[in-house]
Structure formats: C-alpha cells, structure tokens
mmCIF file of C-alpha atoms in Angstrom:
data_model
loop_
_atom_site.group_PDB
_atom_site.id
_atom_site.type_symbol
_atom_site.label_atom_id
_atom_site.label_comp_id
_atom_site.label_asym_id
_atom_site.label_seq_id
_atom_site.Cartn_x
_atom_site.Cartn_y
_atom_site.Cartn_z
ATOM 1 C CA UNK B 1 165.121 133.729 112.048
ATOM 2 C CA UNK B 2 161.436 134.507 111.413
ATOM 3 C CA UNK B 3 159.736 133.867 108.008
ATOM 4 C CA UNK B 4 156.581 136.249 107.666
ATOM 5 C CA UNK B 5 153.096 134.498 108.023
ATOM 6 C CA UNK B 6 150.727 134.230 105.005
ATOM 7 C CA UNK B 7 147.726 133.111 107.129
ATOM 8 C CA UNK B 8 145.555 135.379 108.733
ATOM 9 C CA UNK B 9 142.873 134.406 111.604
ATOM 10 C CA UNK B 10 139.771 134.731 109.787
ATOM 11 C CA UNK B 11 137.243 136.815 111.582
ATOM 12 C CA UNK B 12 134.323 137.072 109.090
ATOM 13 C CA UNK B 13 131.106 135.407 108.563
ATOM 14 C CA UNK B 14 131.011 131.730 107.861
ATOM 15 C CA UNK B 15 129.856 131.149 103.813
ATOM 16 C CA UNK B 16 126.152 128.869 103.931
ATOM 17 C CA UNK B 17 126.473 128.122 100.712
ATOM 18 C CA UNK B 18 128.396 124.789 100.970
ATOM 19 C CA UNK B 19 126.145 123.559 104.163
ATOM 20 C CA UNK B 20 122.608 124.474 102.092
ATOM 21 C CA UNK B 21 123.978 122.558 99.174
ATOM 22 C CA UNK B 22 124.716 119.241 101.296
ATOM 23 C CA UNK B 23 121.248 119.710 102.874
ATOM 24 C CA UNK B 24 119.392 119.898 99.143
ATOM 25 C CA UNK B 25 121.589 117.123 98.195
ATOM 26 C CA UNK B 26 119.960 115.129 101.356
ATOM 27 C CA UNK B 27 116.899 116.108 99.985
ATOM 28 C CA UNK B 28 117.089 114.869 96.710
ATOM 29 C CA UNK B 29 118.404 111.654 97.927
ATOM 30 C CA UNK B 30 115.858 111.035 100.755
ATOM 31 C CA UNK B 31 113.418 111.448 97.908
ATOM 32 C CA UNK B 32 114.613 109.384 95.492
ATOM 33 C CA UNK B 33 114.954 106.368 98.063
ATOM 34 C CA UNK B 34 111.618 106.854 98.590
ATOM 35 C CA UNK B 35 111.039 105.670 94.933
ATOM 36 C CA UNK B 36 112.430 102.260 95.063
ATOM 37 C CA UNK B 37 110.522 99.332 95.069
ATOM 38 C CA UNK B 38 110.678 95.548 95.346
ATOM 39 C CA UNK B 39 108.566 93.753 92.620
ATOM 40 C CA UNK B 40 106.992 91.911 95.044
ATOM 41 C CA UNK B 41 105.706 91.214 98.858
ATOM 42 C CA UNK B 42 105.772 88.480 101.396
ATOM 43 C CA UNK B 43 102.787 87.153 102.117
ATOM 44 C CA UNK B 44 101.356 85.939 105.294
ATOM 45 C CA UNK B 45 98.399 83.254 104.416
ATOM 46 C CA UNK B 46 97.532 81.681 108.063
ATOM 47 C CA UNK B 47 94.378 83.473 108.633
ATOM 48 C CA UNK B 48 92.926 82.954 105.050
ATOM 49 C CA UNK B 49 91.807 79.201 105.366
ATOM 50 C CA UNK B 50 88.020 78.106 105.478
ATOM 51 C CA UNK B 51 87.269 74.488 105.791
ATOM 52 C CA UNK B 52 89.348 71.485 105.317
ATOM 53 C CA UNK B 53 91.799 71.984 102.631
ATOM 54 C CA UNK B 54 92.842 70.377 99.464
ATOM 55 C CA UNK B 55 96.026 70.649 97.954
ATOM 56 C CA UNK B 56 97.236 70.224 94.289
ATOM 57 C CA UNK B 57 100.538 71.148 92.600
ATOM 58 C CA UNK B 58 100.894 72.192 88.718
ATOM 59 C CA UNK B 59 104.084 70.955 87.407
ATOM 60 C CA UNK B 60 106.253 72.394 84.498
ATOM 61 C CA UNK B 61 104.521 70.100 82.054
ATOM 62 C CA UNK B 62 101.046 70.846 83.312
ATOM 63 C CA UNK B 63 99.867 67.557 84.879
ATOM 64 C CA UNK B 64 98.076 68.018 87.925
ATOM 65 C CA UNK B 65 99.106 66.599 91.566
ATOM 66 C CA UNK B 66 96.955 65.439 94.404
ATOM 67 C CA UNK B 67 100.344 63.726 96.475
ATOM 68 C CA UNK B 68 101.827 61.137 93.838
ATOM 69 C CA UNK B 69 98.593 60.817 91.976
ATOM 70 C CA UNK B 70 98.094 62.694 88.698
ATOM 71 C CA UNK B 71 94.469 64.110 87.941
ATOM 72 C CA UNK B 72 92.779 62.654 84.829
ATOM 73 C CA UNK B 73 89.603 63.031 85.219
ATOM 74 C CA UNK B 74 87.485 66.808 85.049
ATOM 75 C CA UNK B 75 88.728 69.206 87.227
ATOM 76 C CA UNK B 76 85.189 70.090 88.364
ATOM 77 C CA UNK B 77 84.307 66.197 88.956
ATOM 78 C CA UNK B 78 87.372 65.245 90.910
ATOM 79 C CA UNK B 79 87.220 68.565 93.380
ATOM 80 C CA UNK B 80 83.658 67.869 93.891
ATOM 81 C CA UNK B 81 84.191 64.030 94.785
ATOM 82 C CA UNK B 82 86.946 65.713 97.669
ATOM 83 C CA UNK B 83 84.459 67.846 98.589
ATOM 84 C CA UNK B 84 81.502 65.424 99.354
ATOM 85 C CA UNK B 85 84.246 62.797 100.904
ATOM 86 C CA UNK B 86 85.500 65.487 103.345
ATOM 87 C CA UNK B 87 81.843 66.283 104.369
ATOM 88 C CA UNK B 88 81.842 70.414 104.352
ATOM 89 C CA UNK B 89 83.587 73.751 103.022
ATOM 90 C CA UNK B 90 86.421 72.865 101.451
ATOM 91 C CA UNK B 91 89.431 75.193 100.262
ATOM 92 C CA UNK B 92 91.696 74.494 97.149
ATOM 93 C CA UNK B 93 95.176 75.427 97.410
ATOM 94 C CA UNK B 94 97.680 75.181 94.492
ATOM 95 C CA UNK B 95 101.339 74.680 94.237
ATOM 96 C CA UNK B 96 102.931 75.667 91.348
ATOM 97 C CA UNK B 97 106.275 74.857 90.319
ATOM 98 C CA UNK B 98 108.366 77.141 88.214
ATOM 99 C CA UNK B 99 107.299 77.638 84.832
ATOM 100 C CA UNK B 100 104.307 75.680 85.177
ATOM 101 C CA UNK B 101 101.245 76.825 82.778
ATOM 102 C CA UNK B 102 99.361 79.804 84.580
ATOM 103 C CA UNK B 103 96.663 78.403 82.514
ATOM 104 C CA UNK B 104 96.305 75.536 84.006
ATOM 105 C CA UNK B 105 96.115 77.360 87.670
ATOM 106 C CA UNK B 106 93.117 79.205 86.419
ATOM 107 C CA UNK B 107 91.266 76.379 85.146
ATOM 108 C CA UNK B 108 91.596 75.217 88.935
ATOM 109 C CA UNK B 109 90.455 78.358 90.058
ATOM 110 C CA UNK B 110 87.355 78.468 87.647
ATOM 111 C CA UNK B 111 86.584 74.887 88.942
ATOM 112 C CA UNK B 112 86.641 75.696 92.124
ATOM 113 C CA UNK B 113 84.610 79.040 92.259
ATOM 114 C CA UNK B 114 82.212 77.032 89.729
ATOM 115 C CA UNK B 115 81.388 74.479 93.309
ATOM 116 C CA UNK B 116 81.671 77.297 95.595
ATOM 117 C CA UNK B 117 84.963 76.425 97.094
ATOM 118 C CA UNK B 118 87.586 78.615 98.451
ATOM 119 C CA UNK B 119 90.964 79.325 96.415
ATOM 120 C CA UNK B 120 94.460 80.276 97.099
ATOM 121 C CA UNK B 121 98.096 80.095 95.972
ATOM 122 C CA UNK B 122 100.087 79.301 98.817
ATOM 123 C CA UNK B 123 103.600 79.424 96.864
ATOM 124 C CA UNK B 124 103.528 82.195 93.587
ATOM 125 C CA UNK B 125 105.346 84.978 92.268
ATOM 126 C CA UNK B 126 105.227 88.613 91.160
ATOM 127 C CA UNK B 127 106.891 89.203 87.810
ATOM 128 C CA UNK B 128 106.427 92.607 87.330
ATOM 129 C CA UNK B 129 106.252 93.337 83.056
ATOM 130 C CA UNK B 130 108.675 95.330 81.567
ATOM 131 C CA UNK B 131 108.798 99.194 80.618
ATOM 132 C CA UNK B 132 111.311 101.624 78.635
ATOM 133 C CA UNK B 133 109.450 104.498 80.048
ATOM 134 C CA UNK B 134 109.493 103.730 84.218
ATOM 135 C CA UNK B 135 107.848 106.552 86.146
ATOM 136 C CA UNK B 136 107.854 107.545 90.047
ATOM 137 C CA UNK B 137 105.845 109.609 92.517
ATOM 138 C CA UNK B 138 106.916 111.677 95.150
ATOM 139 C CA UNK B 139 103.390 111.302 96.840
ATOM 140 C CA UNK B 140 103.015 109.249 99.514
ATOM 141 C CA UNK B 141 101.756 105.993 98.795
ATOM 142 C CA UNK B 142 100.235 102.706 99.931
ATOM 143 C CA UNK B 143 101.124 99.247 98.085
ATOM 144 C CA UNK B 144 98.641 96.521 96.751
ATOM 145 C CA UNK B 145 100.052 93.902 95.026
ATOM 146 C CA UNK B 146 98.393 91.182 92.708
ATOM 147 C CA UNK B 147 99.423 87.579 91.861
ATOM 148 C CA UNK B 148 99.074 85.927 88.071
ATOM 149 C CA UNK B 149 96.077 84.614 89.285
ATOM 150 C CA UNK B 150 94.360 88.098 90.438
ATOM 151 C CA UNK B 151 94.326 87.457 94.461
ATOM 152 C CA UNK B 152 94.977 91.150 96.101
ATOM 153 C CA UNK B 153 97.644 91.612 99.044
ATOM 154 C CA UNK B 154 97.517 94.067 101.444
ATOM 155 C CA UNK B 155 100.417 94.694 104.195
ATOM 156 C CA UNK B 156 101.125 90.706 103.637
ATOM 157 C CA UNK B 157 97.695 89.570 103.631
ATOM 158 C CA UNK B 158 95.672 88.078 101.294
ATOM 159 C CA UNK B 159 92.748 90.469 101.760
ATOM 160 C CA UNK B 160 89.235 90.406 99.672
ATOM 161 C CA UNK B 161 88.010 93.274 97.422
ATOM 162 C CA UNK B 162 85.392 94.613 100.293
ATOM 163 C CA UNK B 163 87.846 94.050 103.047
ATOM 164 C CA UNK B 164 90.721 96.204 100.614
ATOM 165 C CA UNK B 165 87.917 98.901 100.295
ATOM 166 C CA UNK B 166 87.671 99.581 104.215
ATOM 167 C CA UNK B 167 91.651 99.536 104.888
ATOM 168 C CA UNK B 168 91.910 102.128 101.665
ATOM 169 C CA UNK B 169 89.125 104.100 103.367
ATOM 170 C CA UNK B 170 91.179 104.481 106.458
ATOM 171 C CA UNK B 171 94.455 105.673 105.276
ATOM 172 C CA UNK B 172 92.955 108.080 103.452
ATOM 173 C CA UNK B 173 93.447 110.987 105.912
ATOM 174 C CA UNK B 174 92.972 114.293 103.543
ATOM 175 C CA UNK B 175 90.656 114.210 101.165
ATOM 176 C CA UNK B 176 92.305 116.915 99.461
ATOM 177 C CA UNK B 177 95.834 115.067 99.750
ATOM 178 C CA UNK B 178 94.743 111.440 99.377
ATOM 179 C CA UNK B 179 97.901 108.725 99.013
ATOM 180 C CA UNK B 180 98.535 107.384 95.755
ATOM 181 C CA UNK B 181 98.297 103.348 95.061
ATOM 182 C CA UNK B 182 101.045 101.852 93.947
ATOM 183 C CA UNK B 183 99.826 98.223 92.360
ATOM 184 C CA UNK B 184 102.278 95.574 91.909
ATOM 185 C CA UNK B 185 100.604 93.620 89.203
ATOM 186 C CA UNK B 186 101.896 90.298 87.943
ATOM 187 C CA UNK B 187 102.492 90.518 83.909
ATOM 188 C CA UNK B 188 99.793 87.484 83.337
ATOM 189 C CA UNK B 189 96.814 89.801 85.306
ATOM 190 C CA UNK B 190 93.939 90.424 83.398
ATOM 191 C CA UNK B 191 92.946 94.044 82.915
ATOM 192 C CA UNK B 192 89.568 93.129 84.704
ATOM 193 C CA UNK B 193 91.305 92.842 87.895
ATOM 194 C CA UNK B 194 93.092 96.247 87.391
ATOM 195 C CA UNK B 195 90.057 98.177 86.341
ATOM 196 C CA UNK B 196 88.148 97.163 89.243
ATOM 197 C CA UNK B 197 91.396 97.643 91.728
ATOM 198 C CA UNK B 198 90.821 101.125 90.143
ATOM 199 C CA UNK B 199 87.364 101.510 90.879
ATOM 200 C CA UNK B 200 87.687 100.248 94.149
ATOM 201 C CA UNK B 201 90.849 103.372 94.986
ATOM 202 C CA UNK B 202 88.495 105.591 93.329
ATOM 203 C CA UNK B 203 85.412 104.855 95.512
ATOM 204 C CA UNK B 204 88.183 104.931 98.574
ATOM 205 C CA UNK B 205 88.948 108.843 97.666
ATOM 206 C CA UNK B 206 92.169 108.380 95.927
ATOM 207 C CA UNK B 207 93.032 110.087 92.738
ATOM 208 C CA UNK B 208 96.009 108.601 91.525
ATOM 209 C CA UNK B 209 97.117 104.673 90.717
ATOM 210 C CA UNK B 210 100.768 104.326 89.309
ATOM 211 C CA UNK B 211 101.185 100.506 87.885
ATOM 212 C CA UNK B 212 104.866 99.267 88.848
ATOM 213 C CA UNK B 213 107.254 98.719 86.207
ATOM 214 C CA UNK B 214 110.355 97.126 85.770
ATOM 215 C CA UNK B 215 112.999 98.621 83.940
ATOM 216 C CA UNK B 216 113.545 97.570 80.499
ATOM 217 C CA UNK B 217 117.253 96.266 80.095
ATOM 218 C CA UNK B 218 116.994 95.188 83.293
ATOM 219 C CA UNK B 219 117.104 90.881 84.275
ATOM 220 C CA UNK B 220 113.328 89.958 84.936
ATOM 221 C CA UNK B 221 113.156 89.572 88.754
ATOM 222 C CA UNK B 222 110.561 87.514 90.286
ATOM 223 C CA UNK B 223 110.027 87.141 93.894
ATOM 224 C CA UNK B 224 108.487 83.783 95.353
ATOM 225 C CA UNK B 225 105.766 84.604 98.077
ATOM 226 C CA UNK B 226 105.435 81.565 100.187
ATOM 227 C CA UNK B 227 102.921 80.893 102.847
ATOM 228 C CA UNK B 228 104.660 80.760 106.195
#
C-alpha cells in the first residue's frame, strides 16, 4: 500500500534572512563585549625603584609601621633621619592594609616629595565610585588607570606624566580618528589629577576621555594591585 507524499524536494532559492540576522546578532554582541571592563589593573612595579628603599605600612587604625616599630615622631623628621643614615636617594614605599586612612598615605606622600624622595604604593586598590547613569563607547580605546593616591598606570606600569604623554602620542595613529581614554580613577582621586590626565590626552591628539563607572546597585568591587 502506498500513502501519498506531502513533501516536495525543494528546488528554490535559499531565504538570507535567518543567516543575516545571526550575523547582526554577532555584531551586536562582539560590540558589546568590547564594553566591559575590570575596575582595575595589575601592576608591574620592578622597574620603578630609585635608591635604597624604605618601607612603611598604614594600618586600619592609622599608626604608622617601620617593621614592629610604630612612628611617633614627624613624618618629615623620621624619613629624613632614614635618608641621611642610608647615605643617598632614597624611595618610600607604603603598605596599606584594608581600610586604613587614605589620609594618612598622603601625608607620607607630601613628606616625602617635601625631601625630594621617591614614592610608591606597592600593594593598593582601585575602587571605582558609583553611577546610576553608566555610559560606553564603541571607539576604540586605550586604558589609564589611577590609584587613591594619584600614581598613573599604563599597560601595568607605573609610568610618569611625561613618560604617559609619549606612549599616548604613539597610539594615536589618525588624527582624525584618535582612540578614546578610558581612565580608571579611584573614588578618593582628586580632580587635580583628572584635569591634568585630561590635558595631558588633549595635548596627545585625543578628543574624548570617558571616566569608568561602576554600576549603581551593583556590590563595590575593588581590585588589589600588588607589586610582583
């Protein structure tokens, strides 16, 4: 017995439709990946030391470490005592624990630029501030980020303001389709250190700086950055 056959070999053109919306789909996900950021960087301090180097640590309550010794006396006085007793350039490098007063850290940094010493923050964190309104780019883009205590990183260097001029200078390939700078600025950074970031782009040939936010509603993330 033979039933009759309902399907018929189809022998007309194939419908694009479906395959062009997949690819546009692709698209629009390719792009928005492109949007998603970390609020923060590793950081690769090795090459940043100049002269011997003195460490101090900033804990919770705000006392100040050298080893198992707590820091009484001036900040200024006791740095410049190391100084003299290790005989040449000297570099200060702070440890802070968690929730320790950022205060405090720039006090040591204001010492220490005060006797011409060198600063850094081996061990910190990026907590990027909050936003209802959180924006993107599409634009390609190259990423500076800045600790609480306004120290600039570059592809996981600490990098100086004239030193971040010349590498902005270089990836700026079209003048008339410059990248745009994305800045990953700690909450506690002073607007000083943002408008000059700014001037700096702007002197580079970029015409755009987008300032990353974290969602609001969102847990506060914050990334350690530890020397290596």
């Amino acid at each position: 017995m033979r039933f009759p056959r309902n399907a018929r070999i189809f022998r007309g053109q194939l419908d694009a439709t479906p395959v062009a919306a997949m690819f546009f789909l692709l698209v629009i996900f390719l792009l928005l990946a492109s949007l998603v950021y970390t609020p923060g960087v590793p950081v690769d301090l090795a090459t940043f030391d100049s002269g011997a180097r003195i460490d101090v640590g900033v804990r919770s309550n705000g006392a100040v470490m050298h080893g198992s010794e707590v820091i009484t006396n001036s900040l200024v006085t006791w740095l410049s005592e190391e100084r003299q007793r290790r005989g040449g350039p000297a570099t200060v490098a702070v440890h802070v624990d968690q929730n320790a007063p950022r205060g405090v850290v720039r006090q040591i940094r204001e010492a220490a630029r005060d006797l011409g010493m060198g600063f850094m923050v081996p061990e910190a964190s990026i907590e990027l501030p909050m936003a209802a309104d959180v924006r993107g780019t599409t634009n390609a883009f190259v990423v500076v980020a800045v600790n609480f205590v306004g120290q600039l990183f570059y592809e996981n260097r600490l990098v100086s303001e004239e030193t971040l001029a010349v590498e902005l200078k270089r990836v700026v390939r079209d003048p008339e389709d410059p990248p745009t700078l994305l800045v990953r600025a700690d909450k506690s950074v002073e607007q000083e250190v943002l408008d000059r970031l700014g001037q700096l782009a702007h002197a580079a040939g970029l015409r755009e700086m987008l300032l990353a936010r974290q969602p609001r509603g969102l847990k506060p993330a914050s990334i350690p950055v530890k020397e290596p």
